[in-house]
Each structure stands twice: as C-alpha cells, then as structure tokens.
Coordinates of C-alpha atoms and ligand atoms in Angstrom, one line a residue:
M550 CA -1.3 -14.5 -45.5
T551 CA 0.8 -11.8 -43.8
R552 CA 0.0 -8.4 -45.0
G553 CA 2.8 -6.7 -46.9
K554 CA 4.6 -3.5 -45.7
F555 CA 3.8 -0.1 -47.1
I556 CA 6.8 2.1 -47.6
T557 CA 6.7 5.7 -49.0
L558 CA 9.4 8.1 -50.1
E559 CA 9.0 11.8 -49.6
G560 CA 11.0 14.9 -50.0
M561 CA 11.0 18.2 -51.9
D562 CA 11.9 18.1 -55.5
G563 CA 15.7 17.6 -55.8
A564 CA 16.0 15.9 -52.4
G565 CA 17.3 12.7 -54.1
K566 CA 14.4 10.2 -53.6
S567 CA 14.4 9.2 -57.3
T568 CA 18.0 8.2 -57.1
H569 CA 17.3 5.9 -54.2
L570 CA 14.1 4.5 -55.7
T571 CA 16.4 2.8 -58.3
W572 CA 17.9 0.4 -55.8
I573 CA 15.4 0.0 -52.9
P574 CA 13.2 -2.5 -54.8
D575 CA 16.2 -4.8 -55.5
F576 CA 17.4 -4.4 -51.9
L577 CA 14.0 -5.6 -50.7
A578 CA 13.8 -8.4 -53.3
A579 CA 17.1 -9.7 -52.1
R580 CA 15.5 -10.2 -48.7
G581 CA 12.8 -12.3 -50.2
V582 CA 10.1 -9.7 -50.6
T583 CA 7.9 -9.2 -53.6
V584 CA 7.8 -5.5 -54.4
R585 CA 5.2 -3.4 -56.1
L586 CA 6.8 -0.1 -57.1
T587 CA 4.4 2.8 -57.8
R588 CA 4.0 6.5 -57.5
E589 CA 1.7 9.5 -56.8
P590 CA 0.2 11.3 -58.4
G591 CA -0.2 8.3 -60.7
G592 CA -0.1 4.5 -60.3
T593 CA -3.3 3.8 -62.2
A594 CA -4.5 4.7 -65.7
L595 CA -6.7 7.5 -64.2
G596 CA -4.0 8.6 -61.8
E597 CA -1.4 9.0 -64.6
R598 CA -3.8 11.1 -66.6
L599 CA -4.5 13.3 -63.6
R600 CA -0.7 13.5 -63.1
E601 CA -0.2 14.9 -66.6
L602 CA -2.9 17.5 -66.0
M603 CA -1.6 18.5 -62.5
L604 CA 2.1 18.8 -63.5
D605 CA 1.3 20.7 -66.7
K606 CA 2.8 24.2 -66.5
N607 CA 0.0 25.6 -68.6
Q608 CA -2.7 24.7 -66.1
K609 CA -3.7 27.1 -63.4
L610 CA -5.4 25.1 -60.7
H611 CA -7.0 26.3 -57.5
A612 CA -5.2 24.7 -54.5
E613 CA -8.5 23.0 -53.4
T614 CA -8.9 21.5 -56.9
E615 CA -5.4 20.3 -56.7
A616 CA -5.9 18.6 -53.3
L617 CA -9.2 17.0 -54.4
L618 CA -7.6 15.7 -57.6
M619 CA -4.7 14.3 -55.6
F620 CA -7.1 12.5 -53.3
A621 CA -9.3 11.3 -56.2
A622 CA -6.2 9.8 -57.8
R623 CA -5.2 8.3 -54.4
R624 CA -8.6 6.7 -53.9
E625 CA -8.2 4.8 -57.2
H626 CA -4.6 4.0 -56.4
L627 CA -5.6 2.5 -53.0
D628 CA -8.5 0.5 -54.5
K629 CA -6.8 -0.8 -57.6
V630 CA -3.1 -1.1 -56.7
I631 CA -2.0 -0.5 -53.1
L632 CA -4.6 -2.4 -51.0
P633 CA -4.7 -5.5 -53.3
A634 CA -0.9 -5.7 -53.3
L635 CA -0.6 -5.4 -49.5
D636 CA -3.5 -7.9 -49.0
A637 CA -1.7 -10.4 -51.3
G638 CA 1.4 -10.1 -49.1
N639 CA 3.4 -7.9 -51.4
W640 CA 5.3 -4.9 -50.2
V641 CA 4.4 -1.6 -51.8
V642 CA 7.0 1.1 -52.4
C643 CA 5.3 4.3 -53.3
D644 CA 7.1 7.5 -54.6
R645 CA 5.1 10.1 -52.6
F646 CA 1.8 9.7 -50.7
T647 CA -0.4 11.8 -48.5
D648 CA 2.5 13.5 -46.7
A649 CA 3.1 15.3 -50.0
T650 CA -0.5 16.7 -50.0
F651 CA 0.1 18.1 -46.5
A652 CA 3.5 19.5 -47.6
Y653 CA 2.5 21.0 -51.0
Q654 CA -1.2 21.8 -50.9
S655 CA -1.3 22.9 -47.2
G656 CA 2.3 24.0 -46.5
G657 CA 3.1 25.3 -50.0
S658 CA -0.2 26.5 -51.3
G659 CA -1.8 27.4 -47.9
L660 CA -4.8 25.2 -47.6
P661 CA -5.9 24.7 -43.9
W662 CA -4.1 21.6 -42.5
E663 CA -7.4 20.3 -41.1
R664 CA -8.9 20.1 -44.5
I665 CA -6.2 17.7 -45.6
V666 CA -6.7 15.8 -42.3
A667 CA -10.4 15.4 -43.2
L668 CA -9.7 14.2 -46.7
E669 CA -7.0 11.8 -45.5
S670 CA -9.4 10.2 -43.0
W671 CA -12.2 10.1 -45.6
V672 CA -10.1 8.5 -48.3
Q673 CA -7.8 6.2 -46.4
G674 CA -9.4 5.7 -43.0
S675 CA -6.7 4.8 -40.5
L676 CA -4.3 3.5 -43.2
Q677 CA -0.8 5.0 -42.9
P678 CA 2.5 3.8 -44.4
D679 CA 4.6 1.4 -42.2
L680 CA 7.6 3.5 -43.0
T681 CA 8.1 6.8 -44.7
L682 CA 11.6 7.9 -45.7
Y683 CA 11.7 11.6 -45.9
F684 CA 14.7 12.9 -47.8
D685 CA 15.5 16.3 -46.4
V686 CA 17.4 19.1 -48.1
P687 CA 17.2 22.9 -47.6
S688 CA 15.0 24.5 -50.3
E689 CA 18.0 26.2 -52.1
I690 CA 19.7 22.9 -52.6
G691 CA 16.5 21.2 -53.9
K692 CA 15.9 24.1 -56.3
A693 CA 19.5 24.1 -57.6
R694 CA 19.4 20.4 -58.2
T695 CA 16.1 20.4 -60.1
Q696 CA 17.1 23.4 -62.2
A697 CA 20.3 21.6 -63.2
A698 CA 18.6 18.3 -64.0
R699 CA 15.5 19.1 -66.1
E700 CA 12.9 21.5 -67.3
P701 CA 10.8 22.3 -64.2
D702 CA 7.2 21.1 -64.0
R703 CA 4.4 23.2 -62.5
F704 CA 5.4 22.6 -58.8
E705 CA 9.1 22.9 -59.5
Q706 CA 8.6 26.4 -60.8
E707 CA 7.5 27.6 -57.4
G708 CA 9.8 30.0 -55.5
R709 CA 12.0 29.5 -52.5
S710 CA 9.4 30.5 -49.8
F711 CA 7.0 27.9 -51.2
F712 CA 9.6 25.2 -50.7
D713 CA 10.5 26.5 -47.3
R714 CA 6.9 25.9 -46.3
V715 CA 6.9 22.5 -48.0
R716 CA 9.9 21.5 -45.8
E717 CA 8.3 22.9 -42.6
S718 CA 5.2 20.9 -43.3
Y719 CA 7.2 17.7 -43.8
F720 CA 8.8 18.4 -40.4
R721 CA 5.4 18.9 -38.9
R722 CA 4.2 15.5 -40.2
A723 CA 7.4 13.9 -38.8
R724 CA 6.7 15.4 -35.4
E725 CA 3.1 14.2 -35.5
M726 CA 4.0 10.7 -36.6
P727 CA 7.6 10.0 -35.4
H728 CA 7.1 6.2 -35.3
R729 CA 6.8 5.9 -39.1
M730 CA 8.4 9.0 -40.5
Q731 CA 12.2 8.8 -40.7
I732 CA 14.2 11.9 -41.7
I733 CA 17.2 11.2 -44.0
D734 CA 19.7 13.9 -44.5
G735 CA 19.8 14.3 -48.3
T736 CA 22.8 16.7 -48.2
V737 CA 25.5 14.2 -47.4
A738 CA 27.4 11.9 -49.8
L739 CA 25.3 9.4 -51.7
D740 CA 26.9 6.4 -50.1
H741 CA 26.0 7.8 -46.6
V742 CA 22.4 8.4 -47.6
K743 CA 22.2 4.9 -49.0
Q744 CA 23.6 3.4 -45.8
S745 CA 21.2 5.4 -43.7
V746 CA 18.2 4.3 -45.9
E747 CA 19.3 0.6 -45.6
N748 CA 19.5 0.9 -41.8
K749 CA 16.1 2.6 -41.5
I750 CA 14.5 -0.1 -43.7
I751 CA 16.1 -2.9 -41.8
S752 CA 15.3 -1.6 -38.3
N753 CA 11.7 -0.5 -39.2
C754 CA 10.6 -3.3 -41.4
F755 CA 12.6 -6.5 -40.7
K756 CA 12.7 -6.6 -36.9
Ligands
TMP1344 P1 7.5 13.8 -58.4 O1 8.3 14.9 -59.3 O2 8.3 13.5 -57.2 O3 7.1 12.7 -59.2 O4 6.2 14.6 -57.9 C1 5.4 15.3 -58.7 C2 4.9 16.6 -58.1 O5 3.7 16.4 -57.5 C3 5.9 17.1 -57.0 O6 6.3 18.4 -57.3 C4 5.0 17.2 -55.7 C5 3.6 17.2 -56.3 N1 2.6 16.6 -55.4 C6 1.7 17.4 -54.7 O7 1.8 18.6 -54.8 N2 0.8 16.8 -53.9 C7 0.7 15.4 -53.7 O8 -0.2 15.0 -53.0 C8 1.6 14.6 -54.4 C9 1.5 13.1 -54.3 C10 2.6 15.2 -55.3

C-alpha cells in the first residue's frame, strides 16, 4: 500500500485558503486520489470541542495554554484521523497544521520558537506535510477581508502588528523548509491563485 500524501493549507485569516479548499479535494479526486479533508484546530470530537473553546472571544488563554491545547488536539488528530488515512493510502488535506502554531503562538503571541520546535518533535516526530500551500497576503488585506466577511473570532480580533508577526513567522518556516512550503500570492485575481495552486500540487505531488 503506497502511503498517501499529506497536504496542508496555511495563511493568515483572510488570505483566501477557505475559498481554495472548496475545489482542491475535487481536483485531487479527479486524478484518482481518495481525499480526507480535515482541519485544525479540530478534526476529531475532542479537537472540535477544543476549537470552540480556543476561538471563543470570551476566553482569555495564556499563550502556553493555547499552544499546549493546539498540540493536544493535534495528537488526537494524528492518532485518529491523519495517520490512519495516510497509512490506508488516502491523501489528507488539512486546513492548517503546525506551521500555524509557529505563526500564531510563537510569532503572534511571542512564545519562544524553540518551545514549539520541542512540542512539534514530541507530538509528531519527524512527520511533516508533503506539501504546504501558504497563502500570503499583507496583514492589512487579511484584516480588511475578515472584517468584511464575518464577526471576528478570538484570533481575528488581534491587531495589525500581531498579524505582521504571524506573516513573518510563516516566511521563517518557508525559509527553514523550502522543499515543502510553497508561497502563493493571495493578492492576485482568484483565477491566477487557482492556477498557481494547481501547478504547485501537480509539480510537488504528481511527479
Ligand atoms: P481558521 O479560521 O483558519 O479555521 O483557524 C482558526 C484560528 O486558529 C486561526 O485564527 C488561527 C488559529 N490557530 C492557531 O492560533 N494555532 C494553531 O496551531 C492553529 C492550527 C490555528
């Protein structure tokens, strides 16, 4: 049985990843792949409950609590969903994964980078996505888009400097792992973004 591919989507709120998640599973299915679409935080019964707590505007969580809860949810997600699906030869498309913890809890909230590195290695060993599509937009564009679209959750309420640090941290991850992390310019027309995503998926996962 050939192990499936693990694809993650990342980007600050408002970068457009949700729009592209609507067609990527069909695009892969059309190439004969069985796709398991999932998300973080979430993806399991426990993870979805933790998600509700973590996104609740009325919660005030310490950044370390937040990081530990993200990794607790992730451990369950890996055990119950991601690893079994990959082992069964299915491909997993995950809306956010560990890069988001580096970006938000380290970059945004200021936890030392090395602490996230330690948690990452504890919880997932050497497992990394085969491909990460990072949708990049400047923080002011992300913020304007989320404000226009919905009532902001706890993270979306953060200010511009928080999101500038989130973006910087995604770039740092991309510099550290350039083979898997592909930067997609999320400011250009939707059709162009889609074309670029298709090209990255084909060249990284089908060749
Ligand atoms: P979503 O709106 O893309 O579903 O993501 C939910 C929020 O959770 C988003 O604002 C980013 C945040 N988040 C973290 O802060 N750390 C993490 O590790 C993950 C996976 C998400």
